[in-house]
Structure formats: structure tokens, C-alpha cells
Amino acid sequence: KNDIGGFTYTFQLRQNVTFHDGEAWDCSVAKMNFDHLFAGAVRGYHSWYGVFLYTQDWKCNNDFEFEVRTNNEHGPYLQELSLIRPVRMISPGAFPNGGEDPLKNNACSLHWGTIDGDDVTE
């Protein structure tokens, strides 16, 4: 249990893993995906989903250790993280510009617009 009433989950990420396009998998990629998924505009699309209601923050402890803190207990939290949608880890190559700004450059269908802070723009 953590100091904000939820749990802290620490994931040891497998090393020497690549995506289908050859891009490397590490903690920076996990964080980039969470940064995108939890951006204000995207988060709103998934607010029905427990993961998005209970996730407080996330960070990289090192290149292959990803930490997520929840703000409350949520029994199926890990099970929900394992579902393919809406939470999934995608390659940095799937983001325009290699994901250098996951809030503005995202892998969503072009007709969905792009994320600019908390707003979606066409």
C-alpha cells in the first residue's frame, strides 16, 4: 500500500525486446504510452475504465523498471492493464516523429484529430 491510499506496482521490463517494426522496448516507451493514454483528451474517452479512474502517476525508476501508483484500491487493476484495449503498448514508430511528443503526435486515426494539451483538435 502507498501513502495515497492505493498501491504501487513496479514492473520489471524484459530486456532485448523489440516491437514488430524493430523499435526497442524499454521504460521510456512504457512511459511514453502512459503519457499519451492519460493525456487529458484521451483519458476522457476511457474514463469508464477503472485503470483511468485509479491511476495516480507513473515513472521510470531505470531503463527497465516502470512504476505505477494508484490512488485507491481497485481489485481488477492488473487484469485491466492486461487487456488489449484501451491500454496497450505501441511502438514509438507508430507515433508520428517517433513519439517525441506523445501528447501532440499520436497513433490515433487521423480523422480523430490530434491532442493538444487537454483538447482534441481537428
PDB file of C-alpha atoms in Angstrom:
ATOM      1  CA  LYS A   1       0.000   0.000   0.000  1.00  0.00           C
ATOM      2  CA  ASN A   2       1.269   3.503  -0.788  1.00  0.00           C
ATOM      3  CA  ASP A   3       0.963   6.821   1.033  1.00  0.00           C
ATOM      4  CA  ILE A   4      -2.052   7.983  -1.022  1.00  0.00           C
ATOM      5  CA  GLY A   5      -4.319   5.026  -0.247  1.00  0.00           C
ATOM      6  CA  GLY A   6      -3.691   2.870  -3.278  1.00  0.00           C
ATOM      7  CA  PHE A   7      -0.972   0.510  -4.397  1.00  0.00           C
ATOM      8  CA  THR A   8       2.408   0.908  -6.025  1.00  0.00           C
ATOM      9  CA  TYR A   9       3.103  -1.546  -8.834  1.00  0.00           C
ATOM     10  CA  THR A  10       6.668  -1.979 -10.023  1.00  0.00           C
ATOM     11  CA  PHE A  11       7.113  -3.741 -13.347  1.00  0.00           C
ATOM     12  CA  GLN A  12      10.439  -5.295 -14.286  1.00  0.00           C
ATOM     13  CA  LEU A  13      10.524  -4.977 -18.060  1.00  0.00           C
ATOM     14  CA  ARG A  14      12.092  -7.657 -20.189  1.00  0.00           C
ATOM     15  CA  GLN A  15      15.331  -6.582 -21.861  1.00  0.00           C
ATOM     16  CA  ASN A  16      16.315  -7.140 -25.511  1.00  0.00           C
ATOM     17  CA  VAL A  17      12.705  -6.925 -26.716  1.00  0.00           C
ATOM     18  CA  THR A  18      11.716  -5.154 -29.910  1.00  0.00           C
ATOM     19  CA  PHE A  19       8.408  -4.264 -31.481  1.00  0.00           C
ATOM     20  CA  HIS A  20       7.332  -5.706 -34.841  1.00  0.00           C
ATOM     21  CA  ASP A  21       8.954  -2.720 -36.578  1.00  0.00           C
ATOM     22  CA  GLY A  22      12.312  -3.212 -34.855  1.00  0.00           C
ATOM     23  CA  GLU A  23      11.935  -0.357 -32.351  1.00  0.00           C
ATOM     24  CA  ALA A  24      13.363  -1.138 -28.912  1.00  0.00           C
ATOM     25  CA  TRP A  25      11.181  -1.695 -25.845  1.00  0.00           C
ATOM     26  CA  ASP A  26      12.230  -0.086 -22.568  1.00  0.00           C
ATOM     27  CA  CYS A  27      10.832   2.053 -19.772  1.00  0.00           C
ATOM     28  CA  SER A  28      10.861   5.256 -21.809  1.00  0.00           C
ATOM     29  CA  VAL A  29       8.454   3.598 -24.264  1.00  0.00           C
ATOM     30  CA  ALA A  30       6.152   2.392 -21.473  1.00  0.00           C
ATOM     31  CA  LYS A  31       6.135   5.914 -20.026  1.00  0.00           C
ATOM     32  CA  MET A  32       5.505   7.490 -23.439  1.00  0.00           C
ATOM     33  CA  ASN A  33       2.474   5.230 -23.923  1.00  0.00           C
ATOM     34  CA  PHE A  34       1.113   6.110 -20.466  1.00  0.00           C
ATOM     35  CA  ASP A  35       1.783   9.815 -21.123  1.00  0.00           C
ATOM     36  CA  HIS A  36      -0.340   9.531 -24.256  1.00  0.00           C
ATOM     37  CA  LEU A  37      -3.110   7.360 -22.784  1.00  0.00           C
ATOM     38  CA  PHE A  38      -3.513   9.585 -19.753  1.00  0.00           C
ATOM     39  CA  ALA A  39      -3.395  12.915 -21.622  1.00  0.00           C
ATOM     40  CA  GLY A  40      -6.496  14.912 -20.730  1.00  0.00           C
ATOM     41  CA  ALA A  41      -8.336  14.448 -24.003  1.00  0.00           C
ATOM     42  CA  VAL A  42      -7.542  10.746 -24.410  1.00  0.00           C
ATOM     43  CA  ARG A  43      -8.160   9.964 -20.741  1.00  0.00           C
ATOM     44  CA  GLY A  44     -11.679  11.337 -21.098  1.00  0.00           C
ATOM     45  CA  TYR A  45     -12.516   8.759 -23.767  1.00  0.00           C
ATOM     46  CA  HIS A  46     -11.683   5.972 -21.324  1.00  0.00           C
ATOM     47  CA  SER A  47     -12.979   7.377 -18.028  1.00  0.00           C
ATOM     48  CA  TRP A  48     -15.375   4.425 -17.697  1.00  0.00           C
ATOM     49  CA  TYR A  49     -12.391   2.109 -17.326  1.00  0.00           C
ATOM     50  CA  GLY A  50     -11.029   1.521 -13.802  1.00  0.00           C
ATOM     51  CA  VAL A  51      -7.383   1.936 -14.782  1.00  0.00           C
ATOM     52  CA  PHE A  52      -8.075   5.528 -15.816  1.00  0.00           C
ATOM     53  CA  LEU A  53     -10.005   6.312 -12.659  1.00  0.00           C
ATOM     54  CA  TYR A  54      -7.430   4.949 -10.223  1.00  0.00           C
ATOM     55  CA  THR A  55      -4.027   5.623 -11.782  1.00  0.00           C
ATOM     56  CA  GLN A  56      -2.352   8.489  -9.941  1.00  0.00           C
ATOM     57  CA  ASP A  57       1.090   8.676 -11.533  1.00  0.00           C
ATOM     58  CA  TRP A  58       3.812   6.668 -13.274  1.00  0.00           C
ATOM     59  CA  LYS A  59       7.553   6.906 -13.766  1.00  0.00           C
ATOM     60  CA  CYS A  60      10.687   5.111 -14.831  1.00  0.00           C
ATOM     61  CA  ASN A  61      12.926   4.007 -11.982  1.00  0.00           C
ATOM     62  CA  ASN A  62      15.569   2.929 -14.520  1.00  0.00           C
ATOM     63  CA  ASP A  63      15.708   1.734 -18.142  1.00  0.00           C
ATOM     64  CA  PHE A  64      13.813  -1.483 -17.378  1.00  0.00           C
ATOM     65  CA  GLU A  65      11.720  -0.700 -14.295  1.00  0.00           C
ATOM     66  CA  PHE A  66       8.351   1.045 -14.631  1.00  0.00           C
ATOM     67  CA  GLU A  67       6.365   2.143 -11.595  1.00  0.00           C
ATOM     68  CA  VAL A  68       2.660   2.964 -11.417  1.00  0.00           C
ATOM     69  CA  ARG A  69       0.853   4.300  -8.345  1.00  0.00           C
ATOM     70  CA  THR A  70      -2.886   4.102  -7.830  1.00  0.00           C
ATOM     71  CA  ASN A  71      -4.888   6.495  -5.680  1.00  0.00           C
ATOM     72  CA  ASN A  72      -7.223   3.839  -4.323  1.00  0.00           C
ATOM     73  CA  GLU A  73      -7.609   0.092  -4.172  1.00  0.00           C
ATOM     74  CA  HIS A  74      -9.085  -1.413  -7.333  1.00  0.00           C
ATOM     75  CA  GLY A  75      -9.219  -5.202  -7.348  1.00  0.00           C
ATOM     76  CA  PRO A  76      -9.112  -5.818 -11.118  1.00  0.00           C
ATOM     77  CA  TYR A  77      -6.399  -3.175 -11.784  1.00  0.00           C
ATOM     78  CA  LEU A  78      -3.736  -5.585 -13.067  1.00  0.00           C
ATOM     79  CA  GLN A  79      -6.304  -7.560 -15.048  1.00  0.00           C
ATOM     80  CA  GLU A  80      -7.493  -4.364 -16.746  1.00  0.00           C
ATOM     81  CA  LEU A  81      -3.918  -3.408 -17.611  1.00  0.00           C
ATOM     82  CA  SER A  82      -3.539  -6.747 -19.378  1.00  0.00           C
ATOM     83  CA  LEU A  83      -6.462  -6.176 -21.751  1.00  0.00           C
ATOM     84  CA  ILE A  84      -5.540  -5.189 -25.303  1.00  0.00           C
ATOM     85  CA  ARG A  85      -7.825  -2.147 -25.362  1.00  0.00           C
ATOM     86  CA  PRO A  86      -7.810   0.573 -24.384  1.00  0.00           C
ATOM     87  CA  VAL A  87      -4.446   0.091 -22.636  1.00  0.00           C
ATOM     88  CA  ARG A  88      -1.756  -1.293 -24.901  1.00  0.00           C
ATOM     89  CA  MET A  89       1.879  -0.600 -25.520  1.00  0.00           C
ATOM     90  CA  ILE A  90       2.641   0.537 -29.045  1.00  0.00           C
ATOM     91  CA  SER A  91       5.930   1.127 -30.762  1.00  0.00           C
ATOM     92  CA  PRO A  92       7.475   4.598 -30.795  1.00  0.00           C
ATOM     93  CA  GLY A  93       7.448   4.141 -34.578  1.00  0.00           C
ATOM     94  CA  ALA A  94       3.632   4.173 -34.514  1.00  0.00           C
ATOM     95  CA  PHE A  95       3.726   7.751 -33.225  1.00  0.00           C
ATOM     96  CA  PRO A  96       4.493  10.483 -35.758  1.00  0.00           C
ATOM     97  CA  ASN A  97       8.049  11.798 -35.284  1.00  0.00           C
ATOM     98  CA  GLY A  98       8.940   8.680 -33.305  1.00  0.00           C
ATOM     99  CA  GLY A  99       6.787   9.790 -30.405  1.00  0.00           C
ATOM    100  CA  GLU A 100       8.909  12.754 -29.460  1.00  0.00           C
ATOM    101  CA  ASP A 101       5.747  14.466 -28.152  1.00  0.00           C
ATOM    102  CA  PRO A 102       3.123  11.807 -27.374  1.00  0.00           C
ATOM    103  CA  LEU A 103       0.543  14.412 -26.401  1.00  0.00           C
ATOM    104  CA  LYS A 104       0.501  16.091 -29.811  1.00  0.00           C
ATOM    105  CA  ASN A 105       1.794  13.302 -32.042  1.00  0.00           C
ATOM    106  CA  ASN A 106      -0.303  10.229 -31.506  1.00  0.00           C
ATOM    107  CA  ALA A 107      -1.162   6.972 -33.153  1.00  0.00           C
ATOM    108  CA  CYS A 108      -4.883   7.660 -33.323  1.00  0.00           C
ATOM    109  CA  SER A 109      -6.620   7.571 -36.648  1.00  0.00           C
ATOM    110  CA  LEU A 110      -6.078  10.850 -38.496  1.00  0.00           C
ATOM    111  CA  HIS A 111      -9.808  11.638 -38.585  1.00  0.00           C
ATOM    112  CA  TRP A 112      -9.830  11.623 -34.760  1.00  0.00           C
ATOM    113  CA  GLY A 113      -7.639  14.720 -34.714  1.00  0.00           C
ATOM    114  CA  THR A 114      -4.603  15.287 -32.532  1.00  0.00           C
ATOM    115  CA  ILE A 115      -4.196  16.012 -28.858  1.00  0.00           C
ATOM    116  CA  ASP A 116      -3.119  19.468 -27.799  1.00  0.00           C
ATOM    117  CA  GLY A 117      -2.937  19.548 -24.009  1.00  0.00           C
ATOM    118  CA  ASP A 118      -6.433  18.722 -22.782  1.00  0.00           C
ATOM    119  CA  ASP A 119      -8.123  19.363 -26.125  1.00  0.00           C
ATOM    120  CA  VAL A 120      -8.507  17.391 -29.329  1.00  0.00           C
ATOM    121  CA  THR A 121      -8.008  19.463 -32.469  1.00  0.00           C
ATOM    122  CA  GLU A 122      -9.114  18.520 -35.957  1.00  0.00           C
TER     123      GLU A 122
END
